[in-house]
XYZ file of C-alpha atoms in Angstrom:
342
model
C -103.435 -13.071 -46.953
C -99.991 -14.515 -47.669
C -100.974 -18.017 -46.485
C -101.424 -20.768 -49.044
C -103.381 -23.695 -47.580
C -101.774 -26.891 -48.919
C -103.771 -29.701 -47.284
C -105.938 -30.486 -44.268
C -103.943 -32.575 -41.797
C -105.543 -35.557 -40.048
C -106.318 -35.115 -36.361
C -104.263 -36.915 -33.711
C -107.235 -39.211 -33.090
C -107.343 -40.199 -36.760
C -103.600 -40.906 -36.880
C -103.667 -42.923 -33.638
C -106.581 -45.002 -34.897
C -104.884 -45.683 -38.223
C -101.469 -46.418 -36.676
C -102.246 -47.766 -33.195
C -99.735 -48.642 -30.525
C -99.930 -52.442 -29.984
C -101.255 -53.407 -26.553
C -98.056 -55.186 -25.498
C -96.069 -52.039 -26.318
C -98.515 -49.932 -24.302
C -97.733 -52.086 -21.273
C -93.993 -51.830 -21.957
C -94.236 -48.036 -22.152
C -96.169 -47.839 -18.881
C -93.433 -49.828 -17.169
C -90.683 -47.679 -18.698
C -92.510 -44.485 -17.725
C -92.636 -45.642 -14.102
C -88.935 -46.519 -14.081
C -87.988 -43.105 -15.485
C -90.298 -41.203 -13.147
C -88.825 -43.084 -10.170
C -85.404 -41.691 -11.109
C -86.715 -38.108 -11.380
C -88.566 -38.423 -8.066
C -85.542 -39.869 -6.272
C -87.093 -43.292 -5.676
C -84.463 -45.029 -7.848
C -80.682 -44.678 -7.914
C -80.500 -45.545 -11.604
C -79.156 -42.959 -14.040
C -80.857 -41.745 -17.224
C -78.975 -41.719 -20.513
C -80.843 -40.004 -23.349
C -78.743 -40.944 -26.340
C -79.102 -41.035 -30.093
C -78.792 -39.063 -33.313
C -79.155 -35.296 -33.520
C -82.109 -35.845 -35.855
C -83.861 -39.094 -36.768
C -83.923 -38.760 -40.549
C -84.003 -42.403 -41.676
C -86.133 -45.157 -40.134
C -83.866 -48.032 -41.194
C -80.721 -46.483 -39.724
C -82.500 -45.275 -36.583
C -83.957 -48.731 -35.888
C -80.543 -50.287 -36.537
C -79.065 -47.869 -33.994
C -81.698 -48.515 -31.305
C -81.309 -52.280 -31.810
C -77.627 -51.892 -30.962
C -78.595 -49.725 -28.007
C -80.963 -52.425 -26.758
C -78.137 -54.963 -26.525
C -76.015 -52.582 -24.450
C -79.051 -51.693 -22.346
C -79.294 -55.319 -21.224
C -75.692 -55.175 -20.036
C -76.110 -52.008 -17.946
C -79.795 -52.163 -16.943
C -78.980 -52.505 -13.243
C -77.466 -48.984 -13.278
C -78.671 -47.126 -16.381
C -81.976 -46.493 -18.124
C -81.213 -45.914 -21.799
C -83.694 -43.662 -23.599
C -83.132 -43.439 -27.363
C -83.118 -39.949 -28.854
C -85.565 -40.136 -31.747
C -85.907 -36.448 -32.547
C -88.331 -35.980 -35.415
C -88.470 -32.176 -35.475
C -85.356 -30.065 -35.931
C -85.410 -26.396 -34.832
C -83.620 -24.063 -37.245
C -82.245 -20.763 -35.971
C -82.870 -18.929 -39.256
C -85.746 -21.106 -40.470
C -83.562 -22.539 -43.235
C -82.537 -26.186 -43.603
C -83.887 -29.656 -42.866
C -86.674 -29.459 -40.270
C -86.977 -33.129 -39.397
C -88.880 -36.163 -40.599
C -92.221 -34.760 -39.426
C -91.838 -32.003 -42.010
C -89.777 -33.827 -44.647
C -90.033 -37.617 -44.636
C -87.542 -37.493 -47.511
C -84.712 -35.076 -46.606
C -84.031 -34.563 -50.310
C -87.707 -34.039 -51.152
C -90.274 -31.338 -50.574
C -92.083 -30.795 -47.264
C -95.117 -33.040 -46.728
C -96.496 -32.724 -43.225
C -99.194 -35.391 -43.571
C -96.693 -37.977 -44.794
C -94.284 -36.703 -42.138
C -96.718 -37.292 -39.278
C -97.247 -40.850 -40.479
C -93.511 -41.462 -40.964
C -92.777 -40.044 -37.501
C -95.296 -42.303 -35.787
C -94.337 -45.380 -37.810
C -90.656 -44.933 -36.961
C -91.281 -44.488 -33.234
C -93.438 -47.616 -33.006
C -91.032 -49.660 -35.135
C -88.130 -48.572 -32.921
C -89.952 -49.810 -29.802
C -90.753 -53.100 -31.519
C -87.125 -53.826 -32.423
C -85.562 -52.596 -29.176
C -88.035 -52.681 -26.315
C -86.918 -49.120 -25.541
C -89.393 -46.242 -25.559
C -87.882 -42.985 -26.760
C -87.374 -39.298 -26.206
C -88.372 -36.607 -28.691
C -88.314 -32.826 -28.676
C -91.644 -30.997 -28.573
C -90.927 -28.436 -31.245
C -94.622 -27.838 -31.984
C -97.025 -28.154 -29.006
C -99.970 -28.970 -31.289
C -98.169 -32.164 -32.371
C -98.201 -33.726 -28.899
C -101.402 -35.657 -29.604
C -99.715 -37.589 -32.392
C -97.081 -39.081 -30.059
C -98.539 -38.858 -26.542
C -98.989 -42.627 -26.292
C -95.481 -43.582 -27.472
C -92.946 -41.215 -25.839
C -91.385 -41.724 -22.403
C -89.425 -38.468 -22.341
C -89.981 -35.034 -23.871
C -87.408 -32.256 -24.256
C -88.253 -28.564 -24.568
C -85.529 -26.808 -26.514
C -83.562 -23.684 -25.673
C -85.554 -21.569 -28.149
C -88.932 -22.911 -26.980
C -88.527 -22.888 -23.213
C -89.637 -19.258 -22.843
C -92.766 -19.805 -24.922
C -96.014 -19.795 -22.940
C -97.725 -22.466 -25.047
C -94.845 -24.899 -24.593
C -94.800 -24.398 -20.832
C -98.550 -24.815 -20.426
C -98.702 -27.837 -22.724
C -96.022 -29.613 -20.668
C -98.197 -29.059 -17.593
C -100.573 -31.628 -19.097
C -97.962 -34.341 -19.689
C -97.571 -37.425 -17.501
C -93.996 -38.235 -18.577
C -90.597 -36.808 -17.667
C -90.086 -33.475 -19.416
C -86.751 -31.672 -19.588
C -86.795 -27.876 -19.861
C -83.514 -26.600 -21.306
C -81.892 -23.357 -20.315
C -82.408 -20.691 -23.017
C -79.552 -19.797 -25.348
C -78.902 -16.737 -23.149
C -78.027 -19.131 -20.314
C -80.458 -17.505 -17.860
C -81.114 -20.218 -15.272
C -84.020 -18.260 -13.779
C -85.867 -18.466 -17.100
C -85.353 -22.243 -17.108
C -86.566 -22.622 -13.522
C -89.585 -20.396 -14.183
C -90.410 -22.739 -17.033
C -90.194 -25.740 -14.710
C -92.430 -23.942 -12.193
C -95.022 -23.224 -14.879
C -94.934 -26.812 -16.154
C -95.351 -28.255 -12.653
C -98.530 -26.294 -11.932
C -102.116 -26.588 -13.266
C -103.375 -24.236 -15.966
C -106.386 -23.394 -18.094
C -105.663 -22.379 -21.682
C -106.585 -22.899 -25.330
C -105.171 -25.996 -27.009
C -106.023 -27.235 -30.512
C -109.243 -25.228 -30.583
C -110.426 -26.340 -27.141
C -110.490 -24.768 -23.710
C -108.482 -27.204 -21.576
C -107.381 -27.566 -17.978
C -104.231 -29.395 -16.823
C -103.182 -30.776 -13.444
C -99.449 -29.930 -13.634
C -96.474 -32.165 -14.376
C -94.316 -32.887 -11.307
C -91.770 -34.645 -13.560
C -90.744 -31.389 -15.276
C -87.042 -30.734 -14.604
C -84.048 -28.750 -15.843
C -81.584 -29.466 -18.655
C -78.268 -27.608 -18.853
C -77.060 -27.235 -22.456
C -74.654 -24.284 -22.234
C -75.287 -20.809 -23.602
C -74.132 -18.252 -26.146
C -72.922 -14.795 -25.109
C -73.506 -11.491 -26.901
C -70.411 -12.097 -29.050
C -71.563 -15.534 -30.175
C -69.154 -17.468 -27.953
C -70.286 -20.727 -26.390
C -70.336 -20.758 -22.585
C -70.543 -24.207 -20.928
C -72.593 -24.707 -17.757
C -71.873 -28.306 -16.726
C -68.893 -27.612 -14.406
C -68.922 -28.191 -10.644
C -69.587 -24.510 -9.874
C -72.490 -24.374 -12.348
C -74.124 -27.422 -10.798
C -73.717 -26.090 -7.258
C -75.321 -22.823 -8.386
C -78.295 -24.770 -9.709
C -78.530 -26.646 -6.394
C -78.798 -23.286 -4.629
C -81.359 -21.903 -7.084
C -83.541 -24.974 -6.681
C -83.374 -24.555 -2.900
C -84.775 -21.017 -3.253
C -87.887 -22.223 -5.086
C -90.918 -24.285 -4.248
C -90.396 -26.954 -6.906
C -91.126 -30.662 -6.768
C -88.358 -33.225 -7.225
C -85.282 -31.077 -8.017
C -83.565 -32.799 -10.936
C -81.224 -31.932 -13.761
C -80.018 -33.608 -16.937
C -76.768 -32.437 -18.570
C -76.717 -32.029 -22.352
C -73.135 -32.895 -23.283
C -73.317 -31.352 -26.757
C -74.612 -28.032 -28.124
C -73.068 -25.036 -26.348
C -71.558 -27.223 -23.638
C -69.234 -28.787 -26.206
C -69.236 -25.902 -28.709
C -70.722 -28.602 -30.995
C -67.372 -30.425 -30.969
C -68.980 -33.842 -30.717
C -65.919 -35.721 -29.448
C -65.858 -33.470 -26.353
C -69.019 -35.206 -25.163
C -66.891 -38.064 -23.836
C -64.802 -35.766 -21.641
C -67.857 -33.785 -20.494
C -69.777 -36.916 -19.529
C -66.827 -38.173 -17.483
C -66.429 -34.816 -15.709
C -70.109 -34.745 -14.763
C -69.933 -38.300 -13.416
C -66.784 -37.406 -11.435
C -68.528 -34.392 -9.884
C -71.485 -36.579 -8.901
C -69.056 -38.689 -6.898
C -67.367 -35.640 -5.326
C -70.564 -33.911 -4.172
C -73.638 -35.472 -2.508
C -75.685 -32.431 -3.600
C -74.681 -32.846 -7.255
C -75.225 -36.600 -7.020
C -78.764 -36.001 -5.812
C -79.497 -33.300 -8.424
C -78.005 -34.712 -11.639
C -80.223 -37.557 -12.821
C -78.926 -38.091 -16.328
C -77.034 -37.097 -19.457
C -78.001 -36.288 -23.035
C -75.555 -37.495 -25.700
C -75.711 -37.125 -29.478
C -74.618 -40.395 -31.034
C -75.237 -42.344 -34.239
C -73.744 -45.275 -36.157
C -71.065 -43.254 -37.978
C -69.292 -40.359 -36.277
C -69.468 -36.772 -37.502
C -71.980 -35.342 -39.942
C -72.646 -35.290 -43.675
C -74.444 -33.096 -46.173
C -77.928 -34.076 -47.270
C -77.537 -36.261 -50.340
C -74.132 -37.714 -49.417
C -75.884 -40.999 -48.693
C -73.661 -42.299 -45.862
C -75.704 -44.808 -43.862
C -76.176 -43.954 -40.193
C -74.412 -40.583 -40.314
C -76.064 -37.390 -39.088
C -77.358 -34.865 -41.618
C -77.593 -32.167 -38.942
C -75.169 -31.742 -36.004
C -72.175 -34.132 -35.802
C -72.494 -37.100 -33.441
C -70.301 -39.657 -31.714
C -69.911 -42.890 -33.672
C -71.119 -46.246 -32.376
C -67.798 -47.675 -31.060
C -67.141 -44.597 -28.904
C -70.784 -44.495 -27.806
C -70.847 -48.116 -26.701
C -67.617 -47.704 -24.763
C -68.859 -44.482 -23.129
C -72.134 -46.079 -21.998
C -70.185 -48.762 -20.130
C -67.850 -46.166 -18.595
C -70.819 -44.116 -17.382
C -72.424 -47.232 -15.888
C -69.265 -47.950 -13.924
C -69.405 -44.470 -12.332
C -73.073 -44.403 -11.315
């Protein structure tokens, strides 16, 4: 065998017992979960804004960022629900590069998954403590859900994971809003099939157990653009794209049709400053079309303290070490502009 077994990882139960979620934060999360689910189900006219760094690599900087976000959240809370992006696992197309704090608690150090699981959980809880905002994370590895199931209010399934059976079935057991991105091919039917699977009950094997789920009615779509056969980025946030998704939803028996627009990735060709223009166009189209207004429930924005990106080891506080992000001044201004258009 070519496997080298490094260490036995603690179970989710062991980690949760050692690093518990304080009772007052459990109550806060329950309230936040209800507010977010009301938006997805159409019971609330508020708008979701999932915003934060491409990857959460440093607890101090991340908690600084979410503290700033909390202050803005108070100013726009009548119209927006801000959900910090605290993404602790980073998918890598070739397998090379920094894979997130859950794999490398020190981006300049060696992988240590046990220390990473602890660092991931500690950062999430600390972020809630300093901000009062429960976060979103990407479910890169379905087996890791147990380590964060009591602290997340939103889960994203990435473009490279959305076709995977285990991801789809695992989401069917969640009780929080879960965004299923379109695959990199851009096939909207694949995305909607993923939502269908996640919304229905299943029996399958999970972490060595036979399990049964009841289905997650809060599973919904996320448009993030696509890449064609020549490697060109193709956006899918325009008016015509959204109307097409309205029609595709109407053809399927899905609960609570809802979509979140990812303003970065292939929608912006990873040109982070374009997120401002894209967000404004989406908000304009919500005003122009009742169907789009009813469908589009939120935006995803990559934002950090300092704009752009840096190489690992550069040591610039609050600057992304993966994809480039909007800086704080532009982010704060954009949040207010979005609130005005809800």
